[in-house]
């Protein structure tokens, strides 16, 4: 089997995920076949474009069902196959196998890259998380935008027990949590749709909860490097 992208985009770091799964036939884009003339795909599966997929259907409201322990078999099988392919990758960020591992998906700007939805009091949250259960929690903050290797990103996420973060694409790594895992989504606006990560959790069969920022815009500010929120930490910890 092989994957063919029906677009003309440049190669991206995410391409390596498909090459990881389909190692005998590397990912190709349709432009690489243009000189071959007409061709026939005897067996093909066409994937709906992102925002027309089942994950984004009725995206402006919460799901009407809850996750089942086993999730949906197709999603579970995909996640487990990816987890198996990255388990050999060394990720020294975790120091204690006996602790409950919480991965916080940080969002940070750089000199050339402003970014929205940054947590201004992130350090306070991390300190509180690491005090949970009398120190039996190991909470680590990582900005995956600074880890270009998607295989390493997935390896880190797959070794966590729980992912916490403000709404953003990084939360999709919850797909690769172990079956007992959980996702806590920090929703930055009181009226905000995009419940796609709740659906991710339901399809994968992991726990999901969310915290809602009801004090917007009082805890919001913006500058040239992006925008920032200061959340009440106590209700998040609870």
mmCIF file of C-alpha atoms in Angstrom:
data_model
loop_
_atom_site.group_PDB
_atom_site.id
_atom_site.type_symbol
_atom_site.label_atom_id
_atom_site.label_comp_id
_atom_site.label_asym_id
_atom_site.label_seq_id
_atom_site.Cartn_x
_atom_site.Cartn_y
_atom_site.Cartn_z
ATOM 1 C CA UNK A 1 0.000 0.000 0.000
ATOM 2 C CA UNK A 2 1.083 3.582 -0.514
ATOM 3 C CA UNK A 3 -0.234 7.049 0.249
ATOM 4 C CA UNK A 4 -0.734 9.599 -2.524
ATOM 5 C CA UNK A 5 -1.520 13.200 -1.615
ATOM 6 C CA UNK A 6 -3.836 14.835 -4.134
ATOM 7 C CA UNK A 7 -2.384 18.298 -3.608
ATOM 8 C CA UNK A 8 0.587 20.297 -4.781
ATOM 9 C CA UNK A 9 1.841 21.384 -1.361
ATOM 10 C CA UNK A 10 5.484 21.303 -0.382
ATOM 11 C CA UNK A 11 6.769 18.418 1.691
ATOM 12 C CA UNK A 12 6.245 18.865 5.436
ATOM 13 C CA UNK A 13 7.526 17.286 8.675
ATOM 14 C CA UNK A 14 4.194 15.458 9.007
ATOM 15 C CA UNK A 15 5.008 13.461 5.883
ATOM 16 C CA UNK A 16 7.320 11.311 7.981
ATOM 17 C CA UNK A 17 4.324 9.889 9.844
ATOM 18 C CA UNK A 18 2.992 8.343 6.645
ATOM 19 C CA UNK A 19 6.440 7.127 5.631
ATOM 20 C CA UNK A 20 6.675 5.492 9.039
ATOM 21 C CA UNK A 21 3.482 3.524 8.473
ATOM 22 C CA UNK A 22 3.921 2.756 4.780
ATOM 23 C CA UNK A 23 7.622 1.969 4.679
ATOM 24 C CA UNK A 24 7.647 -0.128 1.511
ATOM 25 C CA UNK A 25 6.129 2.658 -0.553
ATOM 26 C CA UNK A 26 7.119 6.189 0.454
ATOM 27 C CA UNK A 27 4.573 8.985 0.444
ATOM 28 C CA UNK A 28 4.045 10.520 -2.968
ATOM 29 C CA UNK A 29 2.242 13.580 -4.239
ATOM 30 C CA UNK A 30 0.202 13.575 -7.390
ATOM 31 C CA UNK A 31 2.731 15.853 -9.106
ATOM 32 C CA UNK A 32 5.314 13.068 -8.998
ATOM 33 C CA UNK A 33 3.087 10.992 -11.287
ATOM 34 C CA UNK A 34 2.318 13.648 -13.905
ATOM 35 C CA UNK A 35 5.007 12.423 -16.314
ATOM 36 C CA UNK A 36 3.749 8.846 -16.220
ATOM 37 C CA UNK A 37 0.649 9.612 -18.250
ATOM 38 C CA UNK A 38 -2.754 8.088 -17.449
ATOM 39 C CA UNK A 39 -2.716 5.429 -14.750
ATOM 40 C CA UNK A 40 -5.212 3.203 -12.956
ATOM 41 C CA UNK A 41 -5.657 2.788 -9.204
ATOM 42 C CA UNK A 42 -7.130 -0.682 -8.908
ATOM 43 C CA UNK A 43 -7.945 -0.290 -5.207
ATOM 44 C CA UNK A 44 -8.181 3.148 -3.640
ATOM 45 C CA UNK A 45 -9.513 4.679 -0.445
ATOM 46 C CA UNK A 46 -10.252 8.406 -0.628
ATOM 47 C CA UNK A 47 -10.100 10.335 2.638
ATOM 48 C CA UNK A 48 -12.470 13.308 3.068
ATOM 49 C CA UNK A 49 -10.661 16.677 3.240
ATOM 50 C CA UNK A 50 -10.003 17.755 6.815
ATOM 51 C CA UNK A 51 -12.959 19.988 7.619
ATOM 52 C CA UNK A 52 -15.468 17.695 5.927
ATOM 53 C CA UNK A 53 -14.479 14.607 7.928
ATOM 54 C CA UNK A 54 -16.578 13.022 10.675
ATOM 55 C CA UNK A 55 -14.359 14.618 13.329
ATOM 56 C CA UNK A 56 -15.535 18.106 12.306
ATOM 57 C CA UNK A 57 -19.201 17.273 11.791
ATOM 58 C CA UNK A 58 -21.424 19.345 14.113
ATOM 59 C CA UNK A 59 -18.219 20.861 15.407
ATOM 60 C CA UNK A 60 -19.890 23.826 17.064
ATOM 61 C CA UNK A 61 -21.519 21.771 19.800
ATOM 62 C CA UNK A 62 -20.412 19.154 22.274
ATOM 63 C CA UNK A 63 -20.748 15.504 21.417
ATOM 64 C CA UNK A 64 -23.943 13.762 22.498
ATOM 65 C CA UNK A 65 -22.138 10.566 23.492
ATOM 66 C CA UNK A 66 -19.298 9.647 25.822
ATOM 67 C CA UNK A 67 -16.163 7.652 25.142
ATOM 68 C CA UNK A 68 -16.380 3.899 25.497
ATOM 69 C CA UNK A 69 -13.399 2.085 27.036
ATOM 70 C CA UNK A 70 -12.448 0.500 23.733
ATOM 71 C CA UNK A 71 -13.132 3.496 21.469
ATOM 72 C CA UNK A 72 -13.642 2.897 17.744
ATOM 73 C CA UNK A 73 -11.602 -0.043 16.509
ATOM 74 C CA UNK A 74 -10.246 1.739 13.409
ATOM 75 C CA UNK A 75 -8.910 4.676 15.438
ATOM 76 C CA UNK A 76 -7.550 2.388 18.134
ATOM 77 C CA UNK A 77 -5.761 0.173 15.589
ATOM 78 C CA UNK A 78 -4.221 3.204 13.866
ATOM 79 C CA UNK A 79 -3.040 4.678 17.164
ATOM 80 C CA UNK A 80 -1.577 1.399 18.395
ATOM 81 C CA UNK A 81 0.288 0.840 15.125
ATOM 82 C CA UNK A 82 1.834 4.314 15.336
ATOM 83 C CA UNK A 83 2.718 3.772 19.006
ATOM 84 C CA UNK A 84 4.450 0.520 18.122
ATOM 85 C CA UNK A 85 6.527 2.227 15.441
ATOM 86 C CA UNK A 86 7.886 4.940 17.796
ATOM 87 C CA UNK A 87 8.357 2.960 21.017
ATOM 88 C CA UNK A 88 12.092 2.531 20.346
ATOM 89 C CA UNK A 89 12.707 6.309 20.201
ATOM 90 C CA UNK A 90 14.558 7.584 23.258
ATOM 91 C CA UNK A 91 12.731 10.478 24.942
ATOM 92 C CA UNK A 92 14.709 11.446 28.069
ATOM 93 C CA UNK A 93 12.192 14.051 29.220
ATOM 94 C CA UNK A 94 10.485 11.530 31.515
ATOM 95 C CA UNK A 95 12.559 10.671 34.604
ATOM 96 C CA UNK A 96 10.394 8.418 36.780
ATOM 97 C CA UNK A 97 8.479 5.433 35.439
ATOM 98 C CA UNK A 98 6.438 5.182 38.636
ATOM 99 C CA UNK A 99 4.886 8.617 38.392
ATOM 100 C CA UNK A 100 1.715 9.673 36.613
ATOM 101 C CA UNK A 101 2.983 11.557 33.575
ATOM 102 C CA UNK A 102 1.223 14.764 32.518
ATOM 103 C CA UNK A 103 2.272 16.454 29.290
ATOM 104 C CA UNK A 104 1.379 20.129 29.014
ATOM 105 C CA UNK A 105 1.165 21.361 25.433
ATOM 106 C CA UNK A 106 2.840 24.742 25.638
ATOM 107 C CA UNK A 107 2.364 27.487 23.063
ATOM 108 C CA UNK A 108 5.263 29.959 22.832
ATOM 109 C CA UNK A 109 6.133 32.713 20.418
ATOM 110 C CA UNK A 110 9.570 33.280 18.902
ATOM 111 C CA UNK A 111 11.285 36.278 17.339
ATOM 112 C CA UNK A 112 9.844 35.413 13.936
ATOM 113 C CA UNK A 113 6.669 33.649 14.962
ATOM 114 C CA UNK A 114 3.882 35.303 16.974
ATOM 115 C CA UNK A 115 1.342 32.840 18.314
ATOM 116 C CA UNK A 116 -2.060 33.022 19.937
ATOM 117 C CA UNK A 117 -3.484 31.340 23.038
ATOM 118 C CA UNK A 118 -0.359 31.439 25.200
ATOM 119 C CA UNK A 119 -0.772 30.711 28.909
ATOM 120 C CA UNK A 120 0.866 33.592 30.755
ATOM 121 C CA UNK A 121 0.995 31.838 34.139
ATOM 122 C CA UNK A 122 2.090 28.481 32.745
ATOM 123 C CA UNK A 123 4.909 28.155 35.300
ATOM 124 C CA UNK A 124 2.406 28.368 38.161
ATOM 125 C CA UNK A 125 0.276 25.635 36.614
ATOM 126 C CA UNK A 126 3.308 23.376 36.133
ATOM 127 C CA UNK A 127 4.388 23.867 39.736
ATOM 128 C CA UNK A 128 0.926 22.948 41.000
ATOM 129 C CA UNK A 129 0.657 19.896 38.747
ATOM 130 C CA UNK A 130 3.955 18.539 40.027
ATOM 131 C CA UNK A 131 2.674 18.780 43.613
ATOM 132 C CA UNK A 132 -0.358 16.593 42.943
ATOM 133 C CA UNK A 133 -0.675 13.246 44.793
ATOM 134 C CA UNK A 134 2.202 14.089 47.126
ATOM 135 C CA UNK A 135 4.681 14.406 44.314
ATOM 136 C CA UNK A 136 3.663 11.257 42.443
ATOM 137 C CA UNK A 137 2.919 13.298 39.330
ATOM 138 C CA UNK A 138 5.566 14.248 36.796
ATOM 139 C CA UNK A 139 4.371 17.192 34.724
ATOM 140 C CA UNK A 140 6.433 18.384 31.767
ATOM 141 C CA UNK A 141 5.819 21.389 29.515
ATOM 142 C CA UNK A 142 6.803 21.102 25.845
ATOM 143 C CA UNK A 143 6.225 23.259 22.780
ATOM 144 C CA UNK A 144 6.096 20.749 19.931
ATOM 145 C CA UNK A 145 6.662 23.550 17.419
ATOM 146 C CA UNK A 146 10.300 23.408 18.591
ATOM 147 C CA UNK A 147 10.568 19.662 17.956
ATOM 148 C CA UNK A 148 10.493 19.316 14.148
ATOM 149 C CA UNK A 149 10.636 15.501 14.151
ATOM 150 C CA UNK A 150 7.010 14.328 14.289
ATOM 151 C CA UNK A 151 8.158 10.835 15.280
ATOM 152 C CA UNK A 152 9.802 12.248 18.392
ATOM 153 C CA UNK A 153 6.667 14.270 19.167
ATOM 154 C CA UNK A 154 4.510 11.158 18.990
ATOM 155 C CA UNK A 155 6.983 9.156 21.089
ATOM 156 C CA UNK A 156 6.845 11.784 23.846
ATOM 157 C CA UNK A 157 3.036 11.930 23.790
ATOM 158 C CA UNK A 158 2.677 8.145 23.710
ATOM 159 C CA UNK A 159 4.656 7.835 26.949
ATOM 160 C CA UNK A 160 2.411 10.289 28.832
ATOM 161 C CA UNK A 161 -0.687 9.337 30.816
ATOM 162 C CA UNK A 162 -2.493 12.621 30.287
ATOM 163 C CA UNK A 163 -2.293 15.663 28.021
ATOM 164 C CA UNK A 164 -3.299 19.141 29.189
ATOM 165 C CA UNK A 165 -3.331 22.224 27.003
ATOM 166 C CA UNK A 166 -5.126 25.212 25.545
ATOM 167 C CA UNK A 167 -7.143 24.416 22.431
ATOM 168 C CA UNK A 168 -4.776 23.934 19.496
ATOM 169 C CA UNK A 169 -3.468 21.399 17.003
ATOM 170 C CA UNK A 170 -1.004 19.916 19.503
ATOM 171 C CA UNK A 171 -3.893 18.304 21.375
ATOM 172 C CA UNK A 172 -4.346 15.909 18.452
ATOM 173 C CA UNK A 173 -1.410 13.974 19.942
ATOM 174 C CA UNK A 174 -3.928 12.664 22.480
ATOM 175 C CA UNK A 175 -4.732 10.115 19.775
ATOM 176 C CA UNK A 176 -1.461 8.366 20.698
ATOM 177 C CA UNK A 177 -1.958 8.215 24.465
ATOM 178 C CA UNK A 178 -2.197 4.759 26.052
ATOM 179 C CA UNK A 179 -5.687 3.308 26.401
ATOM 180 C CA UNK A 180 -5.955 4.497 30.031
ATOM 181 C CA UNK A 181 -4.983 8.060 29.015
ATOM 182 C CA UNK A 182 -6.916 11.288 29.315
ATOM 183 C CA UNK A 183 -7.137 14.756 27.759
ATOM 184 C CA UNK A 184 -7.936 18.012 29.574
ATOM 185 C CA UNK A 185 -8.644 20.824 27.129
ATOM 186 C CA UNK A 186 -8.363 24.394 28.440
ATOM 187 C CA UNK A 187 -10.925 26.318 26.419
ATOM 188 C CA UNK A 188 -9.843 29.924 26.227
ATOM 189 C CA UNK A 189 -13.130 31.564 25.200
ATOM 190 C CA UNK A 190 -16.520 31.158 26.916
ATOM 191 C CA UNK A 191 -18.338 30.878 23.579
ATOM 192 C CA UNK A 192 -16.187 28.785 21.304
ATOM 193 C CA UNK A 193 -17.045 25.845 19.068
ATOM 194 C CA UNK A 194 -14.449 23.494 17.679
ATOM 195 C CA UNK A 195 -15.171 20.476 19.876
ATOM 196 C CA UNK A 196 -12.984 18.341 17.609
ATOM 197 C CA UNK A 197 -10.663 17.200 20.404
ATOM 198 C CA UNK A 198 -13.555 15.893 22.449
ATOM 199 C CA UNK A 199 -14.455 13.804 19.403
ATOM 200 C CA UNK A 200 -10.837 12.682 19.113
ATOM 201 C CA UNK A 201 -11.047 11.379 22.673
ATOM 202 C CA UNK A 202 -14.388 9.632 22.118
ATOM 203 C CA UNK A 203 -13.176 7.911 18.960
ATOM 204 C CA UNK A 204 -9.932 6.870 20.626
ATOM 205 C CA UNK A 205 -11.685 5.690 23.791
ATOM 206 C CA UNK A 206 -9.766 7.864 26.266
ATOM 207 C CA UNK A 207 -11.080 10.149 29.007
ATOM 208 C CA UNK A 208 -11.904 13.757 28.159
ATOM 209 C CA UNK A 209 -12.748 16.840 30.178
ATOM 210 C CA UNK A 210 -12.526 20.559 29.608
ATOM 211 C CA UNK A 211 -12.106 23.731 31.616
ATOM 212 C CA UNK A 212 -13.869 26.886 30.427
ATOM 213 C CA UNK A 213 -12.391 30.366 30.754
ATOM 214 C CA UNK A 214 -15.415 32.365 31.927
ATOM 215 C CA UNK A 215 -13.387 35.490 32.821
ATOM 216 C CA UNK A 216 -12.527 36.500 29.279
ATOM 217 C CA UNK A 217 -11.657 39.276 28.384
ATOM 218 C CA UNK A 218 -10.488 40.333 31.865
ATOM 219 C CA UNK A 219 -7.639 37.798 31.814
ATOM 220 C CA UNK A 220 -6.576 38.456 28.229
ATOM 221 C CA UNK A 221 -3.917 40.677 26.653
ATOM 222 C CA UNK A 222 -2.250 40.974 23.256
ATOM 223 C CA UNK A 223 1.026 42.304 21.850
ATOM 224 C CA UNK A 224 3.210 41.903 18.754
ATOM 225 C CA UNK A 225 4.238 38.375 19.775
ATOM 226 C CA UNK A 226 0.723 37.023 20.116
ATOM 227 C CA UNK A 227 -2.012 36.920 22.717
ATOM 228 C CA UNK A 228 -1.989 35.689 26.298
ATOM 229 C CA UNK A 229 -4.376 34.370 28.913
ATOM 230 C CA UNK A 230 -3.959 34.204 32.681
ATOM 231 C CA UNK A 231 -6.111 31.365 33.984
ATOM 232 C CA UNK A 232 -7.323 30.624 37.497
ATOM 233 C CA UNK A 233 -5.199 27.641 38.434
ATOM 234 C CA UNK A 234 -7.267 26.286 41.354
ATOM 235 C CA UNK A 235 -10.300 25.099 39.315
ATOM 236 C CA UNK A 236 -7.984 23.536 36.710
ATOM 237 C CA UNK A 237 -6.182 21.552 39.400
ATOM 238 C CA UNK A 238 -9.487 20.488 40.936
#
